[in-house]
PDB file of C-alpha atoms in Angstrom:
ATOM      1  CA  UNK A   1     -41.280 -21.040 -18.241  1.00 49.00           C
ATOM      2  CA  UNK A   2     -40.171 -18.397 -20.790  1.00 46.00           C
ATOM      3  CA  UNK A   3     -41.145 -15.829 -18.129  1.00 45.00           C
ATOM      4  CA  UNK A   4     -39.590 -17.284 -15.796  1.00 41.00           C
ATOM      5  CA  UNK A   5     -36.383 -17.111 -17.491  1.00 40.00           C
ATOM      6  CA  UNK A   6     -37.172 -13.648 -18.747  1.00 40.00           C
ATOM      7  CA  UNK A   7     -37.489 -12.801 -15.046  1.00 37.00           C
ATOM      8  CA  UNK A   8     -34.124 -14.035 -13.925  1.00 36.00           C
ATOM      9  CA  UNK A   9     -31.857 -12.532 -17.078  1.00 34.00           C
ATOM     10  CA  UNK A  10     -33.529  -8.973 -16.035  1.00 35.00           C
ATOM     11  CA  UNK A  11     -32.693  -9.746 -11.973  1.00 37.00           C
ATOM     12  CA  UNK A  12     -29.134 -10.663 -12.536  1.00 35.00           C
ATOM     13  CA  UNK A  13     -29.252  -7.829 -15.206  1.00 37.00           C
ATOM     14  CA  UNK A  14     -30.041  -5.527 -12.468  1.00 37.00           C
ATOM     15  CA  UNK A  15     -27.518  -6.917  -9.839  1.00 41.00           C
ATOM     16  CA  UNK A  16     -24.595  -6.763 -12.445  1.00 42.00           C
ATOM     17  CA  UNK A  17     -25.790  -3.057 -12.773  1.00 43.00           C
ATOM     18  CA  UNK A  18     -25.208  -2.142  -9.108  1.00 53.00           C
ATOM     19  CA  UNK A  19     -22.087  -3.649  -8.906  1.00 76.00           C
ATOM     20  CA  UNK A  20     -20.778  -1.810 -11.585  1.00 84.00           C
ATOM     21  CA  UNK A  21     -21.926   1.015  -9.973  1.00 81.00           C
ATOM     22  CA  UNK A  22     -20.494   0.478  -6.032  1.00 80.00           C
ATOM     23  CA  UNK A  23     -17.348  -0.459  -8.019  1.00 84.00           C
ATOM     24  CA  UNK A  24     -17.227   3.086  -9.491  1.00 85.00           C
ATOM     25  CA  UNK A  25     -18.099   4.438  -6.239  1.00 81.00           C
ATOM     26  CA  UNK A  26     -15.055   2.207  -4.948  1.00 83.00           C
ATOM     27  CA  UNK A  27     -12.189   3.280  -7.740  1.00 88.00           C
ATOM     28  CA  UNK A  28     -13.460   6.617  -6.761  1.00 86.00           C
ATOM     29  CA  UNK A  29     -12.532   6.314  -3.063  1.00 82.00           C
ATOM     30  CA  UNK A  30      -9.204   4.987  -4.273  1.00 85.00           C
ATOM     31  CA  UNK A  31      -8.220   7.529  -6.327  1.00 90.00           C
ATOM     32  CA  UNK A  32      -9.304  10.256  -4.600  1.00 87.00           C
ATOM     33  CA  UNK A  33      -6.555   9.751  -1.972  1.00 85.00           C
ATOM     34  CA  UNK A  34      -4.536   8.885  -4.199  1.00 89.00           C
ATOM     35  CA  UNK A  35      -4.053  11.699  -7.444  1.00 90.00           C
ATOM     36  CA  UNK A  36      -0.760  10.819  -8.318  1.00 89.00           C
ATOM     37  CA  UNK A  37      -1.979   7.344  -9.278  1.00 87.00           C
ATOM     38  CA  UNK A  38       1.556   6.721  -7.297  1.00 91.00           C
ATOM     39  CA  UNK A  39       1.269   6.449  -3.498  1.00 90.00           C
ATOM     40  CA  UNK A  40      -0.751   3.036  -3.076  1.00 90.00           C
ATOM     41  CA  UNK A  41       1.711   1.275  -1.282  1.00 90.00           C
ATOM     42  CA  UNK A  42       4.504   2.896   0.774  1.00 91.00           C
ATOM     43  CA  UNK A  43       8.112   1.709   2.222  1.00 91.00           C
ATOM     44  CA  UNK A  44       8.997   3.814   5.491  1.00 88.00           C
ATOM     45  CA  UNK A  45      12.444   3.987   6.417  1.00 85.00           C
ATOM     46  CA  UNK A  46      11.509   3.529  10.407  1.00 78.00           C
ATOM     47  CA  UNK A  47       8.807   1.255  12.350  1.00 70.00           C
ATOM     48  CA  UNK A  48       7.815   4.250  14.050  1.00 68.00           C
ATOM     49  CA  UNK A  49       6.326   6.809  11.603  1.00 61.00           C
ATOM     50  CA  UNK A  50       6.862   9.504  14.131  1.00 64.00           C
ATOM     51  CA  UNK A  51      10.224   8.963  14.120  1.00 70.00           C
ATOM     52  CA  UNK A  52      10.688   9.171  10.406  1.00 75.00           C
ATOM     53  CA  UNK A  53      14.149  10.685   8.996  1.00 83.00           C
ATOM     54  CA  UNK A  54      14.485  12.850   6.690  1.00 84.00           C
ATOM     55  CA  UNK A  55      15.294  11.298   3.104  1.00 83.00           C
ATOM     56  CA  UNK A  56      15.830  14.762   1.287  1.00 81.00           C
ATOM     57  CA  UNK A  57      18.641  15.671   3.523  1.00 87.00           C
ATOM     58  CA  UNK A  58      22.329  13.870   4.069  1.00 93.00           C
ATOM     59  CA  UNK A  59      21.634  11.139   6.806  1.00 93.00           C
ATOM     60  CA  UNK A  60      24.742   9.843   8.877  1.00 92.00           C
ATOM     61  CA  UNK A  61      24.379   6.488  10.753  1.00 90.00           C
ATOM     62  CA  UNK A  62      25.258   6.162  14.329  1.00 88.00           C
ATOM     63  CA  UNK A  63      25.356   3.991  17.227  1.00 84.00           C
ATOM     64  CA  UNK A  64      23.360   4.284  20.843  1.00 80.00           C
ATOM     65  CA  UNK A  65      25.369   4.796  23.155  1.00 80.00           C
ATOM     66  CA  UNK A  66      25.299   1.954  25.937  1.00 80.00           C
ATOM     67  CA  UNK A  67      23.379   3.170  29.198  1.00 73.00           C
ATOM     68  CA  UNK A  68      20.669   5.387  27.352  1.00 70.00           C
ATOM     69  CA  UNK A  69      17.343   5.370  28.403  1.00 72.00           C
ATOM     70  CA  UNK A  70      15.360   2.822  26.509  1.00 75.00           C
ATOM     71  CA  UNK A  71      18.729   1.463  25.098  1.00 76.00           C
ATOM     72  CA  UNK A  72      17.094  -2.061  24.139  1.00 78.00           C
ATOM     73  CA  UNK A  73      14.660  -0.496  21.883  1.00 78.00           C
ATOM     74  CA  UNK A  74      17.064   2.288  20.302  1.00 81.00           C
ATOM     75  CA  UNK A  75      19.161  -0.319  19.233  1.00 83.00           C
ATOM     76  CA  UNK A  76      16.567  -2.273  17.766  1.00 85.00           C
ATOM     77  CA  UNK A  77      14.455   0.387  15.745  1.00 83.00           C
ATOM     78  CA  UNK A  78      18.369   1.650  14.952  1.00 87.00           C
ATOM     79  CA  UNK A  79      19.304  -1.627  13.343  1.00 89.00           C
ATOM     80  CA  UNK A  80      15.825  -1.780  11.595  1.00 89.00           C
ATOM     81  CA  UNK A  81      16.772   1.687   9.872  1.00 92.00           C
ATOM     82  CA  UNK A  82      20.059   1.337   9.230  1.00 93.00           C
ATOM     83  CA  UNK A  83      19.125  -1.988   7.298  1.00 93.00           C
ATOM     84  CA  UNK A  84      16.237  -0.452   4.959  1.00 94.00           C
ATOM     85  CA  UNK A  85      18.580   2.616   4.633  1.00 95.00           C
ATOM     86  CA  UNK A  86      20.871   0.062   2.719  1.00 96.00           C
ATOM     87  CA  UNK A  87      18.461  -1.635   0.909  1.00 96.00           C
ATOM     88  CA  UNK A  88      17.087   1.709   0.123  1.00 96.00           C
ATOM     89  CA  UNK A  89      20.870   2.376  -1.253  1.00 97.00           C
ATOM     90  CA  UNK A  90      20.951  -1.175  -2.848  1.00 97.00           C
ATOM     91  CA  UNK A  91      17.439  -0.012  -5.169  1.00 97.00           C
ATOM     92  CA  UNK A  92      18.812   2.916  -6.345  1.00 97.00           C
ATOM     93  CA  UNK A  93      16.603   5.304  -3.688  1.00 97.00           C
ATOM     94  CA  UNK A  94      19.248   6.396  -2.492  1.00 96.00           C
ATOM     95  CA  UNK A  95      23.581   7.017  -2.567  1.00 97.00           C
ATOM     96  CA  UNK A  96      25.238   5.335   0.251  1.00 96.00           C
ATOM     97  CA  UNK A  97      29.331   6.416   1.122  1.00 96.00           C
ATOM     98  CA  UNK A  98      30.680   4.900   3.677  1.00 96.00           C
ATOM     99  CA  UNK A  99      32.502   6.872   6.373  1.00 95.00           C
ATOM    100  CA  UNK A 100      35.948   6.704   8.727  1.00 93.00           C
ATOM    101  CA  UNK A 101      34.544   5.660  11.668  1.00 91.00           C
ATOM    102  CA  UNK A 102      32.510   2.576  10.344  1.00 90.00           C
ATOM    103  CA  UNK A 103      29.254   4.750   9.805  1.00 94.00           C
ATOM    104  CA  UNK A 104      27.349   5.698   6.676  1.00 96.00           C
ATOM    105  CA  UNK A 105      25.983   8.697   4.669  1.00 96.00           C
ATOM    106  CA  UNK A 106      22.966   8.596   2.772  1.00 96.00           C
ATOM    107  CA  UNK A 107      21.301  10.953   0.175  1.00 96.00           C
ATOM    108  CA  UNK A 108      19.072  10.919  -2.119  1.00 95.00           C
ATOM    109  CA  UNK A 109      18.926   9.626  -5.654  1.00 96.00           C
ATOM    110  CA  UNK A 110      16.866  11.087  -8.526  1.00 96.00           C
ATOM    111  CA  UNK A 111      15.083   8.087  -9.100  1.00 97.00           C
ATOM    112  CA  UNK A 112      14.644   8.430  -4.933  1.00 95.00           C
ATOM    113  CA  UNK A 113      13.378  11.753  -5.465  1.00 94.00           C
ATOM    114  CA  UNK A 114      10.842  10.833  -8.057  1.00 95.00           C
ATOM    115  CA  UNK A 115       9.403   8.468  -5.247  1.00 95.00           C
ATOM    116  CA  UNK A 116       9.596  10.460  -2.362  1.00 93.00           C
ATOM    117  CA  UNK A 117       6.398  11.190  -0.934  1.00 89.00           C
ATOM    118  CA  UNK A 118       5.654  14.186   1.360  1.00 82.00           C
ATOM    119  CA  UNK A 119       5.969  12.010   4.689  1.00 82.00           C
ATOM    120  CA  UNK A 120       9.380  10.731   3.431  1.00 88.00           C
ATOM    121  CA  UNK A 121       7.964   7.520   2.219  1.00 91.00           C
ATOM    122  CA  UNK A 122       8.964   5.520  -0.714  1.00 94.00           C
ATOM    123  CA  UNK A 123       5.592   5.464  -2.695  1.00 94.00           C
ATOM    124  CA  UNK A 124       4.468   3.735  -5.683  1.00 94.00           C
ATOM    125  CA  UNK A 125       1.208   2.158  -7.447  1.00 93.00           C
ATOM    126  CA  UNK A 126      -2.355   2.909  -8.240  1.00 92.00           C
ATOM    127  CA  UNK A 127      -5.122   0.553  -6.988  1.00 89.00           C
ATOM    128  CA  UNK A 128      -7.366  -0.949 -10.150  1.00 90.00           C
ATOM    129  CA  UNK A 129     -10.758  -2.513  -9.142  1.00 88.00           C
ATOM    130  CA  UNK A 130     -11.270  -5.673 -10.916  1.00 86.00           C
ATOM    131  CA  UNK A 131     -14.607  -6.831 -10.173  1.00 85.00           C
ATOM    132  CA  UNK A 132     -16.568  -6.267  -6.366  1.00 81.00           C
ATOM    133  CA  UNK A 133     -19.392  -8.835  -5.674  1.00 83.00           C
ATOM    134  CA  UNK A 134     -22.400  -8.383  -2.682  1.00 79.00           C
ATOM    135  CA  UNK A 135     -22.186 -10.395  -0.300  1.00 80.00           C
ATOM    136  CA  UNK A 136     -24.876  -9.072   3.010  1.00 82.00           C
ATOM    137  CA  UNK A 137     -26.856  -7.041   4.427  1.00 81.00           C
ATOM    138  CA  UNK A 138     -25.531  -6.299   7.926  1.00 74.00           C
ATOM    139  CA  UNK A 139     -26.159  -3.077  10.245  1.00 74.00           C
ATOM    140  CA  UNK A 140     -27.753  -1.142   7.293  1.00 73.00           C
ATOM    141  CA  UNK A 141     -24.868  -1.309   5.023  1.00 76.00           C
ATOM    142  CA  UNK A 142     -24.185  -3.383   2.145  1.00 78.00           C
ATOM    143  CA  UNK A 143     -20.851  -5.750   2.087  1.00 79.00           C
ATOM    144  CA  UNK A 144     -18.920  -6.391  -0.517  1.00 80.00           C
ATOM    145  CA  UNK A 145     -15.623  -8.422  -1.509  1.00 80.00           C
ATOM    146  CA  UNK A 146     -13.849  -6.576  -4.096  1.00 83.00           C
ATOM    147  CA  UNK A 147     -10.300  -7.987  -6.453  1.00 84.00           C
ATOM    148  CA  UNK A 148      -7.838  -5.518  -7.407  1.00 85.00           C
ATOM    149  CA  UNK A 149      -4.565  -5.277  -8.652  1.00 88.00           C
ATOM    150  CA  UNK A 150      -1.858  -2.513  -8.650  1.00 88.00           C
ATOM    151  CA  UNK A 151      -0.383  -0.764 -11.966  1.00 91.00           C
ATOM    152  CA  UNK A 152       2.318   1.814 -12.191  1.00 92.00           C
ATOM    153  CA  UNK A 153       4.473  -0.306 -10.424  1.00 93.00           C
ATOM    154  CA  UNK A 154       7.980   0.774 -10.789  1.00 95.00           C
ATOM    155  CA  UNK A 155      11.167  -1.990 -11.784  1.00 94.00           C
ATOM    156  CA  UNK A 156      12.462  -1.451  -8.135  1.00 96.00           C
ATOM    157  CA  UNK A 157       9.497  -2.442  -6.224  1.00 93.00           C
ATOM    158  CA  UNK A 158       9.769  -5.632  -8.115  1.00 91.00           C
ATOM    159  CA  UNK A 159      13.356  -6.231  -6.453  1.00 94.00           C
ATOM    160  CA  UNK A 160      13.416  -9.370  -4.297  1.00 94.00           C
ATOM    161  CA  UNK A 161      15.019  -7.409  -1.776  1.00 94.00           C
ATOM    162  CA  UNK A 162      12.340  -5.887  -0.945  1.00 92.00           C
ATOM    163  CA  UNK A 163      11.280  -9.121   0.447  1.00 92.00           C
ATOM    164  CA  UNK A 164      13.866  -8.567   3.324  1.00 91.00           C
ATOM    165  CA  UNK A 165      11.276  -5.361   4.336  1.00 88.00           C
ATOM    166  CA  UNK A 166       7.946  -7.453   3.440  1.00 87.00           C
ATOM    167  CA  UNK A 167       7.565 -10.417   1.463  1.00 86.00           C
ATOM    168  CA  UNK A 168       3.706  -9.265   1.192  1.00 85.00           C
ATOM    169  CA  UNK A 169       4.693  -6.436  -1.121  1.00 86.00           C
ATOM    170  CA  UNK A 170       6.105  -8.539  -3.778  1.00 86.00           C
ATOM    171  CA  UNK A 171       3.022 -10.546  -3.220  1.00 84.00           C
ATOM    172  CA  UNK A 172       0.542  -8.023  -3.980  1.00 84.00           C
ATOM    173  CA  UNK A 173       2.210  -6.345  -6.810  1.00 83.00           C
ATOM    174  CA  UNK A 174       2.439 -10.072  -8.600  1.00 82.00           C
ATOM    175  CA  UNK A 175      -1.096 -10.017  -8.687  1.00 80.00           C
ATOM    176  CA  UNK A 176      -2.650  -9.136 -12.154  1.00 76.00           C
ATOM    177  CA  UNK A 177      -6.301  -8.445 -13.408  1.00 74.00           C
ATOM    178  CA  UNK A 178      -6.611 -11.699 -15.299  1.00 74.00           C
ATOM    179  CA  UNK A 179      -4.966 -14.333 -13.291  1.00 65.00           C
ATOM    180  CA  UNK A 180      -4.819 -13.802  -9.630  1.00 66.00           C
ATOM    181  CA  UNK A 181      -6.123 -10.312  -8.473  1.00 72.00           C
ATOM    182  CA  UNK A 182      -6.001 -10.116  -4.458  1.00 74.00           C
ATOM    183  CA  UNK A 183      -9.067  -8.912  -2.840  1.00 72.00           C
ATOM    184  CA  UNK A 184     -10.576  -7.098   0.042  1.00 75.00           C
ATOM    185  CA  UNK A 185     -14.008  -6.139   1.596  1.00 70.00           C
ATOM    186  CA  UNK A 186     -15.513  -2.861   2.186  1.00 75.00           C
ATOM    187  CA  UNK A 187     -19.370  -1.961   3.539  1.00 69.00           C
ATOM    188  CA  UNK A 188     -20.988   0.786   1.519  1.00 71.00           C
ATOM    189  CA  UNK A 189     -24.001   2.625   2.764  1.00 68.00           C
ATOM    190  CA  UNK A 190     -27.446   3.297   0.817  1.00 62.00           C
ATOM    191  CA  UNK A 191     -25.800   6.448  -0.408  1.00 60.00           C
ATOM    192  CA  UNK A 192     -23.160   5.050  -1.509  1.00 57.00           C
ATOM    193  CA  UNK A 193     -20.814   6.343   1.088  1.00 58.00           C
ATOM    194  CA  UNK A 194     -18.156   3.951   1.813  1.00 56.00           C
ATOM    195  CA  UNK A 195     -17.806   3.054   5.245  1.00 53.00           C
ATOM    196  CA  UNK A 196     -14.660   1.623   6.437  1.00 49.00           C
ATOM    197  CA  UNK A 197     -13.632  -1.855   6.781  1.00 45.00           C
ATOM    198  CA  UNK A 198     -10.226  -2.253   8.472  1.00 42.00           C
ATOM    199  CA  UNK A 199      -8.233   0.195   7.389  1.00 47.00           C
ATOM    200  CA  UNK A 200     -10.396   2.876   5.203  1.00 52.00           C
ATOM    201  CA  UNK A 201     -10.318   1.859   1.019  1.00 57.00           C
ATOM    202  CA  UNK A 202      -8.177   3.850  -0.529  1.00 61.00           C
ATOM    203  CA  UNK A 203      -5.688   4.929   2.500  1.00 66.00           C
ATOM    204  CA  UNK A 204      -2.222   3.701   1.602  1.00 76.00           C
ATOM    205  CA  UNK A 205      -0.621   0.733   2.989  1.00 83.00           C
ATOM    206  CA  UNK A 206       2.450   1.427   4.754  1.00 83.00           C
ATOM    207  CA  UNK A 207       5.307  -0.954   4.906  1.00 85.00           C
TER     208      UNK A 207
END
């Protein structure tokens, strides 16, 4: 019986080992594409990222003009901008005077420029693995669930106007190490290579 027990302390020993080590592997992945500790999560200004504006530059609002090609959608991916542009203004990202004719100009602040990320995204947060835990075998690759929680998040992303973006944001920043960490899978090869699940560990998620 002693053995026995013997036997099972050195097994779980040895599984609590591995995960330790797949959860290096993991942090690794994370913050590898991400240096700055500062570009986790991401707030784009457009819902086409192709069409992104430039933040470090005056922008002036406008209206489509009625009878443009694609009118319908200009108008809506307009109003979508022109709304985060003021709750961009309403954070502190960015200075918003208003104009003659009804329009807007926008610039950016220094706390906007200290968030700006290459893309002209508004970029904070650095991914923090909690725990991971294994759950199969599948396809030659090992999956695991993983918890994690975000730190250097800044006062603004805490704004509950953010919600009026995505209320998920608010949701995953809430989430601390102790209490309620979110979580997330990922398959990891025999070499440790981490293969992707979804969208790959460690890219940013863009809002």
């Amino acid at each position: 019986m002693k053995k026995l027990t013997i036997l099972w302390l050195l097994a779980f020993s040895l599984i609590g080992c591995g995960t330790e080590q797949e959860k290096r592997v993991l942090q690794a992945e994370f913050d590898e594409s991400n240096p700055s500790g500062n570009s986790a999560i991401c707030l784009s200004s457009v819902s086409n990222p192709s069409d992104s504006i430039n933040l470090t530059e005056p922008y002036i609002t406008y209206d489509i003009i009625p009878g443009t090609d694609d009118y319908d959608y200009l108008v809506m991916a307009n109003n979508w901008l022109n709304e985060r542009l003021a709750i961009f203004a309403q954070l502190g990202l960015l200075n918003q005077q208003a104009l003659a004719n009804g329009q807007y100009r926008y610039t950016l602040t220094e706390l906007g420029a200290n968030y700006l990320y290459k893309d002209n995204r508004f970029c904070f947060g650095r991914v923090v693995i909690v725990d991971m835990k294994y759950q199969k075998k599948q396809d030659g690759k090992r999956l695991y669930t993983y918890r994690y929680y975000l730190e250097n998040v800044p006062d603004w992303a805490n704004n509950p106007l953010l919600d009026e973006i995505n209320s998920v944001i608010r949701d995953i920043i809430a989430r601390t190490a102790e209490t309620k960490a979110r979580g997330g899978m990922v398959f990891l090869t025999s070499n440790k290579r981490e293969v992707a699940w979804g969208d790959p560990a460690g890219s940013r998620r863009i809002f």
